[in-house]
Every structure is written in C-alpha cells, then in structure tokens.
Short mmCIF file of C-alpha atoms in Angstrom, two decimals:
data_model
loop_
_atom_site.label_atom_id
_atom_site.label_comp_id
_atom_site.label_asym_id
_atom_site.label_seq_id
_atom_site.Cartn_x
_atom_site.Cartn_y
_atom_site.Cartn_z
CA UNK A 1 -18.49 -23.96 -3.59
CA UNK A 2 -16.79 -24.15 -0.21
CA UNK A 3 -15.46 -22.26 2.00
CA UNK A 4 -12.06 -19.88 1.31
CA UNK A 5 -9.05 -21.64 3.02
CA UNK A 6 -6.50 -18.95 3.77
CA UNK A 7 -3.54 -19.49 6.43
CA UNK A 8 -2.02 -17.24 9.23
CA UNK A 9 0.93 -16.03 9.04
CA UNK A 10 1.32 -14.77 12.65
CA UNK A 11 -0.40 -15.10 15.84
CA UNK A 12 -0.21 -12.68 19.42
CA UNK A 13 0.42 -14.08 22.58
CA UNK A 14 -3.05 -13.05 23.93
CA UNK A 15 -4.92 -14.55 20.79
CA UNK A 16 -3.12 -18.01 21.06
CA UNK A 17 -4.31 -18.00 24.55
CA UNK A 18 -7.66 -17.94 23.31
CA UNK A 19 -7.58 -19.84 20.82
CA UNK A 20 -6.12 -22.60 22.40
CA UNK A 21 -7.78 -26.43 22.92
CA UNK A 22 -11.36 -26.71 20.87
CA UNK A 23 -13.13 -23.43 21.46
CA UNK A 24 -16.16 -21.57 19.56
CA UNK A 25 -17.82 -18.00 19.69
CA UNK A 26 -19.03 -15.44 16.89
CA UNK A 27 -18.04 -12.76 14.77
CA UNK A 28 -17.98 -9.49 16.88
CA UNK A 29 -17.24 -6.26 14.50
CA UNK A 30 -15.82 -6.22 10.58
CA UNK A 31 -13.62 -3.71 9.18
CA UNK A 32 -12.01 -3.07 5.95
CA UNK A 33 -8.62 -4.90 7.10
CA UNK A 34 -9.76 -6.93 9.95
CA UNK A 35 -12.39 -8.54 12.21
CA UNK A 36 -12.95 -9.34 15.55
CA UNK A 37 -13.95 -12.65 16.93
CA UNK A 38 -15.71 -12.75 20.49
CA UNK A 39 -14.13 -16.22 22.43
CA UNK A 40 -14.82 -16.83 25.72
CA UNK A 41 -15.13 -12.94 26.64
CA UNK A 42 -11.86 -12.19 25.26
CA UNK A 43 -11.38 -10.73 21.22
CA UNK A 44 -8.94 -12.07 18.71
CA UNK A 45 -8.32 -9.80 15.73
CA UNK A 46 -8.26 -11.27 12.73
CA UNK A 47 -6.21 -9.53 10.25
CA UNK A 48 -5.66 -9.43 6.58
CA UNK A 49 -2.06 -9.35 5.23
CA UNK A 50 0.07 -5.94 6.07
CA UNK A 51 -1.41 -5.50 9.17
CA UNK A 52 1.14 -4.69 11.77
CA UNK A 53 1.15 -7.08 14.52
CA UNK A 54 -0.10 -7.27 18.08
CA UNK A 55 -0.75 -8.90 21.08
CA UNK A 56 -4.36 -9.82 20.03
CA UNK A 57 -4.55 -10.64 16.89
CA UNK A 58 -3.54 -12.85 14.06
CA UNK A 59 -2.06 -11.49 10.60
CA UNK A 60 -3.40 -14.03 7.71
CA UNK A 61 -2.29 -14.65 4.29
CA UNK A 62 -5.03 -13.07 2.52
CA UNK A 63 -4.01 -10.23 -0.03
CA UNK A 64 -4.26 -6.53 1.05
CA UNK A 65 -6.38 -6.16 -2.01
CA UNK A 66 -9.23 -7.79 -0.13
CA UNK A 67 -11.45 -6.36 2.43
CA UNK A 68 -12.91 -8.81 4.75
CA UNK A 69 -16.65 -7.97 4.49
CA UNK A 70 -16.07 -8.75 0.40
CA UNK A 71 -15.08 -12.42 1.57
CA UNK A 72 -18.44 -13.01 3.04
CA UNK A 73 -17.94 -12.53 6.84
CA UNK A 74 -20.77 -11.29 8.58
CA UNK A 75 -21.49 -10.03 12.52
CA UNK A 76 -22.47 -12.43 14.35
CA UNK A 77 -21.44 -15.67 12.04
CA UNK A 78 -20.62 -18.67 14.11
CA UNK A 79 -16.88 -19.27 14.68
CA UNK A 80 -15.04 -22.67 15.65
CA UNK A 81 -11.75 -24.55 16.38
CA UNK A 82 -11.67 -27.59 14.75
CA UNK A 83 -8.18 -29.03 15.61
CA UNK A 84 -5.48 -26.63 13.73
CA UNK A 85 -8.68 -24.86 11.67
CA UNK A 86 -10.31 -21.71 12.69
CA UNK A 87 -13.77 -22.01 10.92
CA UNK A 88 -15.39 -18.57 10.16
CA UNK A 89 -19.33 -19.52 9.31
CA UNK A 90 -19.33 -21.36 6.12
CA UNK A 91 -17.00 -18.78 4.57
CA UNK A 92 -13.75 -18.86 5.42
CA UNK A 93 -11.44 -21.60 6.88
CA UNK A 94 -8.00 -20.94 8.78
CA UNK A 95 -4.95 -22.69 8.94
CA UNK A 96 -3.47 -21.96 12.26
CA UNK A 97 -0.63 -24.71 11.39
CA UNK A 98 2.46 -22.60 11.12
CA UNK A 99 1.71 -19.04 12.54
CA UNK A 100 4.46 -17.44 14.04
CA UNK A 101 4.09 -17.10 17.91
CA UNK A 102 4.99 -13.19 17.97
CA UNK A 103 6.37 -11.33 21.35
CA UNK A 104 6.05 -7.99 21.27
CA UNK A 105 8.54 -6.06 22.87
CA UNK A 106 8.29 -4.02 26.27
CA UNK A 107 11.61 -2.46 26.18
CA UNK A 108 14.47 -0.94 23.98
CA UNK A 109 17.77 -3.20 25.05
CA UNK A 110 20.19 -0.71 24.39
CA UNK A 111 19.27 2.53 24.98
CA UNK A 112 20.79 6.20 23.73
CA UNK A 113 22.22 8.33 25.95
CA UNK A 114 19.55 11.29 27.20
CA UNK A 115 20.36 13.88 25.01
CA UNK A 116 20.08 11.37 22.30
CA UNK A 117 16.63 9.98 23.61
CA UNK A 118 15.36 13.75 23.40
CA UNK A 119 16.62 14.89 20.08
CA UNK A 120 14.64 11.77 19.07
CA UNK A 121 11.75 13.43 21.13
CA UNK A 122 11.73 16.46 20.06
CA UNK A 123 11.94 14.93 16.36
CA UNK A 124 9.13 12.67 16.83
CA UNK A 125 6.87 15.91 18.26
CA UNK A 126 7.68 17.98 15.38
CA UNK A 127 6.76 15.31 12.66
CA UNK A 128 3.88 14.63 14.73
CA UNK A 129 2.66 18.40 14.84
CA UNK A 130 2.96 18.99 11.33
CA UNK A 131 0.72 15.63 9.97
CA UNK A 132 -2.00 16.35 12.87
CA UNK A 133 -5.82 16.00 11.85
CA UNK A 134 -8.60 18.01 13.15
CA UNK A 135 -10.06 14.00 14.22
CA UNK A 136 -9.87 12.62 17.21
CA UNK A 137 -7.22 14.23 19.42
CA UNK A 138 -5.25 14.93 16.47
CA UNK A 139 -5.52 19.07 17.49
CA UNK A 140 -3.31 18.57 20.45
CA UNK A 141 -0.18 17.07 18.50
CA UNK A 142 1.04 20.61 18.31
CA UNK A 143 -0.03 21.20 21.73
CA UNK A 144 1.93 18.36 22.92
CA UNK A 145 4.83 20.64 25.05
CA UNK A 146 1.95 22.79 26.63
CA UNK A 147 0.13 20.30 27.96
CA UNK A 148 3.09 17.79 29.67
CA UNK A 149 4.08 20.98 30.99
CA UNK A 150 0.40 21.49 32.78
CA UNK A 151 -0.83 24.31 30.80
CA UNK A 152 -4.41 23.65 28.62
CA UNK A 153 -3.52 25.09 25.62
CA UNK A 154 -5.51 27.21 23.08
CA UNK A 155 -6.65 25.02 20.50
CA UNK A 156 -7.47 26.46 16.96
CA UNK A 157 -9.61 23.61 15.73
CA UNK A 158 -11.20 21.88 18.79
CA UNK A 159 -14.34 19.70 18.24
CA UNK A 160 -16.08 17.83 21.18
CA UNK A 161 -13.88 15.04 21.98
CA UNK A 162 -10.98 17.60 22.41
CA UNK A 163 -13.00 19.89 24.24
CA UNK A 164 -13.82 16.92 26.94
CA UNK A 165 -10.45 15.35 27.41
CA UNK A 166 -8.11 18.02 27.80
CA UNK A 167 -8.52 19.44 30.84
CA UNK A 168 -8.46 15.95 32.32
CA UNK A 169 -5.18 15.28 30.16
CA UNK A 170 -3.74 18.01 31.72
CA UNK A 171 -4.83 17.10 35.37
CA UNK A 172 -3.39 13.34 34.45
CA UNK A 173 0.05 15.26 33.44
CA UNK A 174 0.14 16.53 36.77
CA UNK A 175 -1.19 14.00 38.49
CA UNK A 176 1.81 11.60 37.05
CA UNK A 177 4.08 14.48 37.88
CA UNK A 178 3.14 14.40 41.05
CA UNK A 179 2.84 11.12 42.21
CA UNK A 180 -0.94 11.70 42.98
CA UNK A 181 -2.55 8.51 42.25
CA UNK A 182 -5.96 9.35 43.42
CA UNK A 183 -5.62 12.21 40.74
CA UNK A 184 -4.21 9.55 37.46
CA UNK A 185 -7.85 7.81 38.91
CA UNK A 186 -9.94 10.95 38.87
CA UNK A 187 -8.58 11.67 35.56
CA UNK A 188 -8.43 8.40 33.76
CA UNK A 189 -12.19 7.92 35.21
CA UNK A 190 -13.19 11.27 33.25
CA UNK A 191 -11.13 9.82 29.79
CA UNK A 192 -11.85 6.16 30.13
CA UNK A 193 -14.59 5.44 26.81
CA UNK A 194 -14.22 8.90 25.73
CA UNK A 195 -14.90 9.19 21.72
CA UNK A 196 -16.78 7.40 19.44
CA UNK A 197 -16.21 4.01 18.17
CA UNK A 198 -14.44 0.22 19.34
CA UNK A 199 -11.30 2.02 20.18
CA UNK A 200 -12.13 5.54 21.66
CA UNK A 201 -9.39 8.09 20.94
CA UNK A 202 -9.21 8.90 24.97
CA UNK A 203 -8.78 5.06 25.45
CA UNK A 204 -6.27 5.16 22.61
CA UNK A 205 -4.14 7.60 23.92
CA UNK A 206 -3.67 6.47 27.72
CA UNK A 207 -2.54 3.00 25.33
CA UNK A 208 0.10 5.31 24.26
CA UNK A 209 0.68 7.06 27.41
CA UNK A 210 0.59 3.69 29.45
CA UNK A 211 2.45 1.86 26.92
CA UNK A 212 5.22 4.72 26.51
CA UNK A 213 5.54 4.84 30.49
CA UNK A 214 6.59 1.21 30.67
CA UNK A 215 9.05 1.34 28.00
CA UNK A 216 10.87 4.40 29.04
CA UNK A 217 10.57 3.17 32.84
CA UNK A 218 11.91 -0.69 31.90
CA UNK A 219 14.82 0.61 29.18
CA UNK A 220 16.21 2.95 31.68
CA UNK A 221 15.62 1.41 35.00
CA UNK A 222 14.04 4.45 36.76
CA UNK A 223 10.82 4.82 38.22
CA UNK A 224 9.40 1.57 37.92
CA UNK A 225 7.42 0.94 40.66
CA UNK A 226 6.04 4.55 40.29
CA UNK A 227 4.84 3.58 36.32
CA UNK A 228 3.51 0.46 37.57
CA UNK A 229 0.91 1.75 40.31
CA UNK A 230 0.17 4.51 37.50
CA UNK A 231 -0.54 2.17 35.13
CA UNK A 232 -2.48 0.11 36.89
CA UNK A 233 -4.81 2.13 38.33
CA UNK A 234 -5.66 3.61 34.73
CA UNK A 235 -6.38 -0.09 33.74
CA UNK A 236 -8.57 -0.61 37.34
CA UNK A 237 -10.36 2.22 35.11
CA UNK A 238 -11.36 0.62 32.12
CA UNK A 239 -14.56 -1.12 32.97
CA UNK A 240 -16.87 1.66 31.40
CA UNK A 241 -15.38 1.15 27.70
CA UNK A 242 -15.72 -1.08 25.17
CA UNK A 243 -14.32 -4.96 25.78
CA UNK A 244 -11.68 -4.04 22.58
CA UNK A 245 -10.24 -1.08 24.73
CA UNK A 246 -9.73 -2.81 27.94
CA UNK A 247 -7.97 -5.50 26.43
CA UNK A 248 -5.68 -3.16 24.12
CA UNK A 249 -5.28 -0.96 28.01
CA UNK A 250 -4.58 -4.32 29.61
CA UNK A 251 -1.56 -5.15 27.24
CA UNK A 252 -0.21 -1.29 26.87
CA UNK A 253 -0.14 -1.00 30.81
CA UNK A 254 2.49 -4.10 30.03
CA UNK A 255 4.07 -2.30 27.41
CA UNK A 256 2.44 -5.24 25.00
CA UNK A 257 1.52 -2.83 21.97
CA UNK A 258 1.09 -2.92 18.55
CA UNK A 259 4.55 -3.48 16.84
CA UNK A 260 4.19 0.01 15.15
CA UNK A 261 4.04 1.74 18.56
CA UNK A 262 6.56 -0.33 19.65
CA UNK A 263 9.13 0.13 17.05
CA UNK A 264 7.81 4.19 17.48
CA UNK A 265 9.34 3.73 20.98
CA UNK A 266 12.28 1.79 20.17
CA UNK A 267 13.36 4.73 17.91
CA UNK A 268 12.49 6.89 19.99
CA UNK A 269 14.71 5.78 22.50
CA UNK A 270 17.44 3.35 21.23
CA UNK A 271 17.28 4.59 17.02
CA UNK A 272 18.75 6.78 14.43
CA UNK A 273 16.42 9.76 12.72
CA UNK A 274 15.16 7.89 10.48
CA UNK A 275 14.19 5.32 12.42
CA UNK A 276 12.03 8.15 14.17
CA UNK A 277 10.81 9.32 10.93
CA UNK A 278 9.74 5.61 9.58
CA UNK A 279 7.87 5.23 13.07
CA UNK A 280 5.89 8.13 13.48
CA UNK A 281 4.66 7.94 9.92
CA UNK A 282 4.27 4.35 10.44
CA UNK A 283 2.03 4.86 14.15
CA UNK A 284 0.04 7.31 12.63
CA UNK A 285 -1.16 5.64 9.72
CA UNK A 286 -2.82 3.11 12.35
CA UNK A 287 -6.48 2.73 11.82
CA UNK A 288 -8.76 5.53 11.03
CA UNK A 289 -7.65 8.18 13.92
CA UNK A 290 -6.28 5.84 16.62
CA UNK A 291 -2.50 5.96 15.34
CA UNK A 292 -2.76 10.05 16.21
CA UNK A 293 -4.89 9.14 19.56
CA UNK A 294 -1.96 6.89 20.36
CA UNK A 295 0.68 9.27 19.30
CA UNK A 296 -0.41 12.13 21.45
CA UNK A 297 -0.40 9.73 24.56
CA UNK A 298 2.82 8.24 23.49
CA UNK A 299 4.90 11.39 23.18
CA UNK A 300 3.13 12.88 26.70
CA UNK A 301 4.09 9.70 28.49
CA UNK A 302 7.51 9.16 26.85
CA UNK A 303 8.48 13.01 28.07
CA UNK A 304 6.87 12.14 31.30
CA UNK A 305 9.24 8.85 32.17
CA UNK A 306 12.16 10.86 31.14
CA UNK A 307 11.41 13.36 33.67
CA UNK A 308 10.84 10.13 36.45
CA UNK A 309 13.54 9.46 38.87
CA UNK A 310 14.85 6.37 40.82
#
C-alpha cells in the first residue's frame, strides 16, 4: 500500500518561501491537528483541515476527524519536494498544486471611531475575563485593566508561570508607556521562553501584544515609529526560545498573525459586537492555552496603542 495523497488547500507566505525550488528536511514535532516540518532552519506547519490560517503553515485537505500521528507521521521522518509534491516519509504525499497563497492582514482598513474601538475593548476584556483558565496566563484575563494600568494585581489562582511573568508584564506596560526601550528589553529578556512547551505562553502573549501594537498603530496612523522600535527590540529578544516562537514573534512584530487573532483585531477595531464575540471565542480556542496567552497580550497591547500618540 502506498503512501496517503492528500492536497493543500492553503499555503502562508513564510511557508511558500520555504518550500520553494526542490528542498528536503525532517519532521520536527506532531500534534493532534498539525505538524511541523524543519526546512532549511525555518518550520512550516502542516495542518489538517479547520485549522485557521497563518503565516507559516499550510491548511490540507485531510478531514478534522483525523489526527496526524494516526496517519503514520513520525519525528524525525524524512521530508522532500519533489516538483509540486511534498513527500512526508513513505506516508503521506502532498499536492501543493492549487493552494491558495494566503496574506494575512496587518491592519483594519476602515476603522471605528474611538469610542467605538473601546466599547469593542471593553467587550472583548469582559468575554475574555469570564472564559479565563487557571493555565498558562489565563489568571490575568481578569486582571487585564490592573496591569496596563501598572499595578501587579492580586491573583486568586496563580501557579508558576504567572508568578514569573507578571511583574515583568507590568514593567513592559510601563516601559511601552514610557517610551523606555531599554526597559521593553529588560522585560522582554525576563519573558522571552517563559512556560513550558513549543510555544511558551510568555512568548505567546508578547505575539499578541506585538501583533496588537502594529495593528492599532498601522489602522490609525499614530505612533508608528514608536511600535516599531518596541517591537523590534522584543524580537532582537527571542534568541533564548524555541525556533517555533521566534518565527511566530518574527511575523506578530509585522502584524503577520494567525487569521483568528487577526480577525480578533479587526473586530476589535473596525467590527460590530458580534464580530467581537465570534473573535474572542474564536482566539481562545487556539491550541491548548496559547489562544488565552495571546489574548492577554492582545488586549494589553491593543489598550496600549490606543493610548499612543502621533
């Protein structure tokens, strides 16, 4: 019996890079929805169907029913570009004839008007608050208002991760608010690879915070210079976590996100109620806790920009 041919549906800007011309690598990490493929030092995500879209990955054809370790892939499994084929070991085959080139977004077009933007705020912090975890950073979702306003807050259910990153959340807050790069480095040094895991939640949620600072700073045409030394210098960070984080910072510091997060911020800024409502549930329903990593970063950062002038 040969191998499965499936097809994909969509491909990221970042993974087409990588994938392009005759190249070959291996089989990095496996998931229940997804793997990663190591190319040339960079990772392409490959994704079963009803995964939401990104910069590096590609969304197949292959049924949501399916989990990709029960199709045979394996760590490590040799992986090869044979003209418009993707060949996964002996296992699977790809057909990248087809696949949608998808751009995310960096920017809502046509934005609200401010009080607008912050009753969507406010809406997205309170739906936030009430479906937080006690994983990850999930604690500080209530905490949210506290903490962009520099206080640490008490936390009733705090476990070690939290216990770590909020003072240096805090310190980041004010650092941002106060144009203090050396302090965003300080901080983002003490965050950078904090958590367990390919995706640490402190790495998550700078992507949101990052991501959310370009968004609001390119939609309404303030503070953009500001957002991108800030950003950058939490990227010129990254070097201490995993490869998957620093490309997922890489993109976010571009506003290049997951089109969950993006169509979060879109609401957010340019969108109706429910449009906040579908994209908050939708963001944190991302991945075991890194959709409520990326959500508390998102909503600091978004409140941040706001606050950004000129």
């Amino acid at each position: 019996m040969g191998p499965r041919r499936v097809r994909a549906i969509s491909i990221g800007p970042a993974a087409s890079e990588a994938l392009r011309g005759g190249v070959s690598g291996d089989v990095h990490s496996i998931f229940e929805r997804a793997f990663n493929i190591l190319i040339g030092g960079e990772l392409v995500g490959v994704a079963r169907s009803g995964v939401s879209r990104s910069p590096i990955n590609l969304v197949t054809d292959i049924p949501t029913s399916e989990s990709m370790p029960s199709l045979g892939v394996r760590k490590g499994m040799q992986v090869q570009k044979v003209g418009g084929l993707l060949l996964i070991g002996d296992v699977l085959e790809i057909s990248l004839e087809g696949a949608e080139l998808w751009q995310p977004k960096t920017r809502a077009e046509r934005c609200l008007g401010p009080e607008l933007i912050k009753r969507n705020l406010e809406l997205a912090k309170r739906l936030a608050a009430n479906k937080s975890g006690r994983e990850g950073l999930g604690q500080l979702l209530p905490n949210v208002e506290e903490i962009v306003s520099g206080i640490v807050p008490h936390v009733s259910y705090s476990n070690q991760v939290i216990e770590v990153a909020l003072p240096h959340l805090v310190n980041l807050v004010k650092s941002v608010r106060a144009g203090d790069v050396r302090g965003v480095e300080e901080s983002a040094q003490k965050l950078v690879g904090l958590g367990p895991g390919l995706s640490p939640s402190a790495d998550d949620a700078l992507s949101g915070f990052t991501a959310s600072l370009w968004w609001v700073s390119r939609s309404l045409n303030r503070g953009i210079n500001s957002v991108k030394g800030i950003n950058e210098t939490i990227v010129s960070c990254s070097g201490t976590t995993t490869l998957l984080s620093q490309q997922l910072l890489r993109h976010a510091a571009k506003g290049e996100t997951n089109e969950r997060v993006g169509g979060l911020l879109e609401a957010i800024l340019a969108g109706t109620t429910s449009d906040v409502e579908k994209g908050v549930e939708e963001v944190l329903q991302i991945g075991e806790t890194s959709g409520i990593d990326i959500m508390v970063g998102l909503l600091l950062g978004v409140q941040l920009g706001l606050e950004m002038r000129g």
